C-alpha positions as CSV (number, residue, x, y, z in Angstrom):
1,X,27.0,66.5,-65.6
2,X,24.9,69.2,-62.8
3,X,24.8,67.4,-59.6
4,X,23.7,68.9,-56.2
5,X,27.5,68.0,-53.8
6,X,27.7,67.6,-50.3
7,X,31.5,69.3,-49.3
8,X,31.2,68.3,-45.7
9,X,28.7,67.0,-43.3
10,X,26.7,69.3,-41.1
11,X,23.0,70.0,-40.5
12,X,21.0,72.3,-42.5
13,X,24.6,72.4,-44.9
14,X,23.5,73.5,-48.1
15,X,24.1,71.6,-51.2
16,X,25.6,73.3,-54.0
17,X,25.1,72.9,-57.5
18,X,28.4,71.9,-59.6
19,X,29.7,70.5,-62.8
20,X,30.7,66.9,-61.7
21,X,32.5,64.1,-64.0
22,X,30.0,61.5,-65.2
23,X,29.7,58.3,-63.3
24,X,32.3,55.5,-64.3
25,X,30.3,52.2,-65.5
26,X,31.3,49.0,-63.5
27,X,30.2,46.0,-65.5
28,X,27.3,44.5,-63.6
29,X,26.0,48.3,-63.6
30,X,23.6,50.0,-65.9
31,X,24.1,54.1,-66.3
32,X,20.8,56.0,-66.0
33,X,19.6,59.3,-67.6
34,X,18.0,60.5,-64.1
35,X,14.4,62.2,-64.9
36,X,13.3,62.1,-61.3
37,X,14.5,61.7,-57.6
38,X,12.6,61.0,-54.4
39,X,14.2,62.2,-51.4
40,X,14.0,60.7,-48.1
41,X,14.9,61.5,-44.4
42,X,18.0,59.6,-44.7
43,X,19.2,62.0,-47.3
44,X,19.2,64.8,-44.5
45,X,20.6,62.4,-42.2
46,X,23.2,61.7,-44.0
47,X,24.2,65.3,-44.7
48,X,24.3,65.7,-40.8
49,X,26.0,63.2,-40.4
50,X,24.1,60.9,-38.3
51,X,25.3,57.9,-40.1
52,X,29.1,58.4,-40.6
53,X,29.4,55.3,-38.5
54,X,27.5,53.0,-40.2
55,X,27.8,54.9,-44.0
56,X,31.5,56.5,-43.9
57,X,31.1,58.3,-47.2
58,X,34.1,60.3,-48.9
59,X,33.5,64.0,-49.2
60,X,32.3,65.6,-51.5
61,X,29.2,63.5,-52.1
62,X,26.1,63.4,-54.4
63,X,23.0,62.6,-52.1
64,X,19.8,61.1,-53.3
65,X,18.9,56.6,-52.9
66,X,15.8,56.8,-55.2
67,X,15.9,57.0,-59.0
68,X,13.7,56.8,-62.2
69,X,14.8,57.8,-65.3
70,X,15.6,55.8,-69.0
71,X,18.6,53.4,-69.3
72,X,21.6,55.0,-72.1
73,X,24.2,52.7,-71.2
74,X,24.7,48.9,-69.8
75,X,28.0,47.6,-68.7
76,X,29.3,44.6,-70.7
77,X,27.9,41.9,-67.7
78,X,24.0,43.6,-67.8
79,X,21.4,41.2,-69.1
80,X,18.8,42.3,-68.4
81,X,18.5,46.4,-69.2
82,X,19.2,48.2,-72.7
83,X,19.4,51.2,-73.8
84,X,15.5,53.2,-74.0
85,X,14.6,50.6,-70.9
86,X,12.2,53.2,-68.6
87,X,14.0,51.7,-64.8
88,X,13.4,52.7,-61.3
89,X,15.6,51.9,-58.3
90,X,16.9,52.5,-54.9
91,X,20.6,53.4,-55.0
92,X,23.4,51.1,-53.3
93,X,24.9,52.1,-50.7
94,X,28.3,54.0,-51.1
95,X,26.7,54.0,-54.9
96,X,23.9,56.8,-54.6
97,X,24.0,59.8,-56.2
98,X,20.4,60.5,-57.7
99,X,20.7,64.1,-57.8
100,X,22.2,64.2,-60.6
101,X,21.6,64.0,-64.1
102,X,23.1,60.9,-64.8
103,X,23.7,57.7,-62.2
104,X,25.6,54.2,-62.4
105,X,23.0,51.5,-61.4
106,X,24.0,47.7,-60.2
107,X,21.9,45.6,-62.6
108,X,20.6,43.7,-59.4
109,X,18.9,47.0,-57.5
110,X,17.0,47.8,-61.2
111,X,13.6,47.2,-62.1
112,X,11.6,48.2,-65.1
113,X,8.9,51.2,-63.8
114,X,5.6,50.6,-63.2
115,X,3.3,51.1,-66.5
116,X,1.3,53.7,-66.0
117,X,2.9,55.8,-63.5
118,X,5.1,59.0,-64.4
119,X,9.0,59.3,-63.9
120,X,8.1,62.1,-60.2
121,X,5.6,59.1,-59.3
122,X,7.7,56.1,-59.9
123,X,10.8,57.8,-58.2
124,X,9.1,58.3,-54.8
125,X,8.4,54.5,-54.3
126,X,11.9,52.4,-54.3
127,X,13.3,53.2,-50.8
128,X,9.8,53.7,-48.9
129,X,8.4,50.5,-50.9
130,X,11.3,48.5,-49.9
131,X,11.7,49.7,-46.2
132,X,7.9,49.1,-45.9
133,X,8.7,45.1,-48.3
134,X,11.1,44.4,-45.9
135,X,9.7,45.1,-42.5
136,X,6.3,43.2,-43.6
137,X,7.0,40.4,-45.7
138,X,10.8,39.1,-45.7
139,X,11.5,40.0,-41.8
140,X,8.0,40.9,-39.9
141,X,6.3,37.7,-42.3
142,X,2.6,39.5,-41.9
143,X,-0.3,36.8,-41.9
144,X,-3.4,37.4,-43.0
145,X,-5.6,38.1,-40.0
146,X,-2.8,39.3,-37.9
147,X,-2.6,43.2,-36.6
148,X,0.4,45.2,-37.5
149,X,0.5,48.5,-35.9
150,X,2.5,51.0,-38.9
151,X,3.9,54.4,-36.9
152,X,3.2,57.9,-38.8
153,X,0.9,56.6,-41.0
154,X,1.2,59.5,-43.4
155,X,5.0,60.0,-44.1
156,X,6.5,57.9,-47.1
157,X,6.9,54.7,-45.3
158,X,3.8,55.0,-43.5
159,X,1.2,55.8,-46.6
160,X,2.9,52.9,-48.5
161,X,3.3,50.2,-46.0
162,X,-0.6,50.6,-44.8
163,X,-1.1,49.4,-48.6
164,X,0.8,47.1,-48.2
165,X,0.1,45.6,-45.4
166,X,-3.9,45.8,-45.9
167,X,-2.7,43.7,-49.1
168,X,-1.4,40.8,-46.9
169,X,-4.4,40.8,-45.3
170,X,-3.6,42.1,-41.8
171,X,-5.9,45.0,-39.7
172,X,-3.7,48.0,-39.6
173,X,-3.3,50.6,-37.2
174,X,-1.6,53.5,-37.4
175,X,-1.0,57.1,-36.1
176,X,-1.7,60.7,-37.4
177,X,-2.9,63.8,-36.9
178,X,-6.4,64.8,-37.5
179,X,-6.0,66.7,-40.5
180,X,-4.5,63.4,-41.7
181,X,-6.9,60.9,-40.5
182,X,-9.1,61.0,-44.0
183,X,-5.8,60.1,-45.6
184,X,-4.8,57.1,-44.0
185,X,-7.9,56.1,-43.9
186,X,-8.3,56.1,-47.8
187,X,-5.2,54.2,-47.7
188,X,-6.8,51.4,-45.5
189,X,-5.8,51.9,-42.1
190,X,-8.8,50.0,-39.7
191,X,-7.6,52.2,-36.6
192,X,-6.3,55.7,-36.3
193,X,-4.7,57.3,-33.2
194,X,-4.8,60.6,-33.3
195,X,-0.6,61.1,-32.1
196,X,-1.9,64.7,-30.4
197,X,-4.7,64.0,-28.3
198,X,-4.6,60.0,-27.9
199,X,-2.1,57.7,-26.6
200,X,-1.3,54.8,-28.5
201,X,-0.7,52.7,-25.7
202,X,-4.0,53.4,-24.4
203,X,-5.8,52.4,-27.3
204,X,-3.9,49.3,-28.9
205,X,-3.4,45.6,-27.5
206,X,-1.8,42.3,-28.5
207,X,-0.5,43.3,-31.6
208,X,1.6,41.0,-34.0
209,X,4.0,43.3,-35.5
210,X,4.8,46.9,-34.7
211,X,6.9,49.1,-37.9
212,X,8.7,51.6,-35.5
213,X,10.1,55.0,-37.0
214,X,10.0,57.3,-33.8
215,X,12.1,58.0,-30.9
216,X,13.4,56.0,-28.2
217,X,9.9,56.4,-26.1
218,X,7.2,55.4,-28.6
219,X,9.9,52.5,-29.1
220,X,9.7,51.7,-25.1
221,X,5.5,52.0,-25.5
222,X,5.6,49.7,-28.6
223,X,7.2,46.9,-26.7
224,X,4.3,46.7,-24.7
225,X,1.4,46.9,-27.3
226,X,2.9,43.6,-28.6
227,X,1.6,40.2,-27.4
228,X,3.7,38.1,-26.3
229,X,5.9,36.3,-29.4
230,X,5.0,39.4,-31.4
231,X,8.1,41.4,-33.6
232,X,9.4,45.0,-33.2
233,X,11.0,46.1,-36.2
234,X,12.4,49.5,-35.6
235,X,13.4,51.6,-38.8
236,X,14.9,54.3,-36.7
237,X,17.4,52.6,-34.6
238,X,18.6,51.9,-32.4
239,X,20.9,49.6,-34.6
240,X,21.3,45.9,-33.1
241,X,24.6,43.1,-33.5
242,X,23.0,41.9,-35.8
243,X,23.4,44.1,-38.4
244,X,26.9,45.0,-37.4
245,X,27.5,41.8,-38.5
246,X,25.2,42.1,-41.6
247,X,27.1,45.1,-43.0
248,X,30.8,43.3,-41.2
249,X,31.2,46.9,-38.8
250,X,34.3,47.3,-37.4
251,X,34.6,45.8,-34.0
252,X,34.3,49.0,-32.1
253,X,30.9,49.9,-34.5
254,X,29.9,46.7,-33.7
255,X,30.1,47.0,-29.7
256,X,28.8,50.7,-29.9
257,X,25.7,48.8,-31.5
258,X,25.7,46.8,-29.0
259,X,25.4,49.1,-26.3
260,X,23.0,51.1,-28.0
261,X,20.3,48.5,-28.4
262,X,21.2,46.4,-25.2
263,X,18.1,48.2,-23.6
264,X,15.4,47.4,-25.7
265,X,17.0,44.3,-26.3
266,X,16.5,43.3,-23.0
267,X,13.2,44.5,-22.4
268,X,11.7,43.0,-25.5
269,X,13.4,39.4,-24.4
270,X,11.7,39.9,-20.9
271,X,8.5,40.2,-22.9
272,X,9.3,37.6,-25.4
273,X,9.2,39.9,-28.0
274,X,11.8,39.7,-31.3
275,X,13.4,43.0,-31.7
276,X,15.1,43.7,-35.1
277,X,17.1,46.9,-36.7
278,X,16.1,47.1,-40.0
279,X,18.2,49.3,-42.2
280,X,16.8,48.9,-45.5
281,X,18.4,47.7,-49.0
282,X,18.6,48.2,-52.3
283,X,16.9,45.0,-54.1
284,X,15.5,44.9,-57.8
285,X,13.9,41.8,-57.7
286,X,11.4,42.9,-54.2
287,X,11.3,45.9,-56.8
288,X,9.7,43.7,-59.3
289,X,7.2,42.3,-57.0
290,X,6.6,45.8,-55.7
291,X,5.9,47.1,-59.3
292,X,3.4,44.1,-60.3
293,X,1.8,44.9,-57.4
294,X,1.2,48.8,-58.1
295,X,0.6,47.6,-61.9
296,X,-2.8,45.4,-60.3
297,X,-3.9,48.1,-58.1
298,X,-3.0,47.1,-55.0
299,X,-0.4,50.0,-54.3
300,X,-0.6,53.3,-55.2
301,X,2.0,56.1,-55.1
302,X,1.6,59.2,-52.7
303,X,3.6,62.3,-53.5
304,X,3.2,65.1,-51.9
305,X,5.4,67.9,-53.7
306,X,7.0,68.0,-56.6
307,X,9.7,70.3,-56.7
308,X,12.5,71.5,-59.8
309,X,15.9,70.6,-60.2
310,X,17.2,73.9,-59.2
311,X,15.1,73.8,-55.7
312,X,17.2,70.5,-54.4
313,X,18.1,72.8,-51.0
314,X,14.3,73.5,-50.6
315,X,13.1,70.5,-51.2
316,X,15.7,68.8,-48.7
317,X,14.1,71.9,-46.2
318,X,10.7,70.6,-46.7
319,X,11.9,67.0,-46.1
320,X,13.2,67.7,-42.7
321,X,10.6,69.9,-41.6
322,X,8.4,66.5,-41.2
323,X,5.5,68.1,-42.3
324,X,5.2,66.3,-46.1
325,X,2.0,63.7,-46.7
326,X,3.7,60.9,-48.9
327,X,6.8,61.4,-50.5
328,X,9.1,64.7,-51.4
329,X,10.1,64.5,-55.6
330,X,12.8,66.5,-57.0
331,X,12.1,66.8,-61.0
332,X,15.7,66.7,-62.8
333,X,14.4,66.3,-66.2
């Protein structure tokens, strides 16, 4: 099968196109004729290498975590998938591989696609719709009538967790540029701070939750637009113990973690404020309730670019450059 391979890590490497073997079927996993991948900022991360602690992959590696394509094989433990069955998915970790025309799925990070949605639309959901499922509901548990404040409001994350989190109930704010403001908006964000002329921290008080996916300072500011008891889920690090133990780190990964997070660790208990890494996973039943609630209208899919098969390096390019409203699709089919 093509594939797009990454020989060694390094930023800006270039992917190159090969002839790879087909993926061997493990019995809980489903094989998938890949029609369309979203790409994500962790895909460039990964290829810089920012993660080889936390994700030591073997070289050479197929990149892409989001999938959606048409089911041609099940392995002898599936139940739920056959052959024809029109899936979506976020990749395992240590199991991705979306660019590529064909992909080995664990039946338990596989959901039917959304009805009504095409294959570039239904791939740019699974690892922005789960980040933003995860931070809200199963770790941030957003109340109706509480205020969440969701960072860059029009990346992938940002444009699908203001859905969702207008779903729940809660009065979002958000940042983004003017240009972008309209967007957002659309998308149901209450308050907009405009990142280049406003402060956040000027303008936002006694928030429930904060969704951070900046840097180190916006992390600092966050802590104190919280109220007191409020939750900082960061998306962008820096990782805590507890998910050293969660993915069972090494012991020296598990101390560098430490370290890393012992600041804003400290500051948020001063503030009593619960701080939490979240690293998102692959999960096909959040996928499910993800995919009723884009089939009621609740969530819709932004994509910003589509681009071909053949343009995997540019699209990766235009990914990284930060610039894209929604999500980045590659087209393999």
């Amino acid at each position: 099968m093509k594939a797009f391979i990454l020989e060694r890590y390094g930023k800006q490497r270039t992917l190159r196109s090969a002839d790879v073997p087909d993926p061997v079927l493990r019995d809980d996993e489903v094989l998938v004729q890949v029609h369309a991948a979203g790409l994500n900022l962790l895909d460039a991360k990964i290829r810089s290498g920012e993660f080889k602690l936390i994700l030591p992959y073997r070289m050479p590696l197929v990149l892409g975590h989001d999938v959606a394509g048409v089911v041609v094989k099940t392995g002898p433990r599936v139940r739920l998938f056959k052959p024809g069955d029109e899936v979506y998915a976020r990749a395992d970790d240590f199991r991705i591989g979306t660019l590529a025309e064909l992909i080995a799925i664990k039946e338990t990070s596989l959901a039917l696609k959304p009805e009504g949605l095409t294959m570039e639309q239904a791939a740019s959901i699974p690892l922005v719709g789960l980040t933003a499922w995860q931070a809200l509901v199963e770790r941030g548990r957003l109340q109706k009538g509480q205020k969440v404040f969701i960072q860059a409001g029009s990346g992938g994350v940002g444009t699908f967790a203001i859905q969702l989190a207008k779903h729940l109930g809660a009065t979002v704010a958000t940042t983004a540029s003017a240009a972008n403001t309209g967007l957002v908006k659309g998308l149901g964000a209450d308050v907009v701070v405009d990142y280049k002329t406003q402060d956040f921290e000027q303008v936002l008080k006694d928030y429930d939750l904060v969704v951070n996916s900046q840097d180190g300072k916006t992390l600092d500011k966050s802590l104190r637009v919280l109220k007191a008891g409020g939750k900082l889920i960061s998306i962008s690090g820096p990782p805590d113990p507890a998910f050293g133990k969660q993915i069972a780190a090494p012991g020296f990964v598990k101390l560098v973690m430490r370290l890393l997070s012992s600041g804003v660790r400290r500051k948020a208990a001063a503030r009593n404020i619960d701080y939490q890494f979240l690293f998102m996973r692959a999960h096909g039943e959040q996928l499910r309730e993800i995919t009723r609630l884009i089939e009621a209208g609740a969530i819709r899919p932004v994509v910003d670019k589509v681009f071909p098969f053949e343009a995997t390096n540019e699209a990766l390019a235009y990914v990284e450059a930060g610039r894209a409203k929604g999500k980045v699709v590659v087209r393999v089919r």
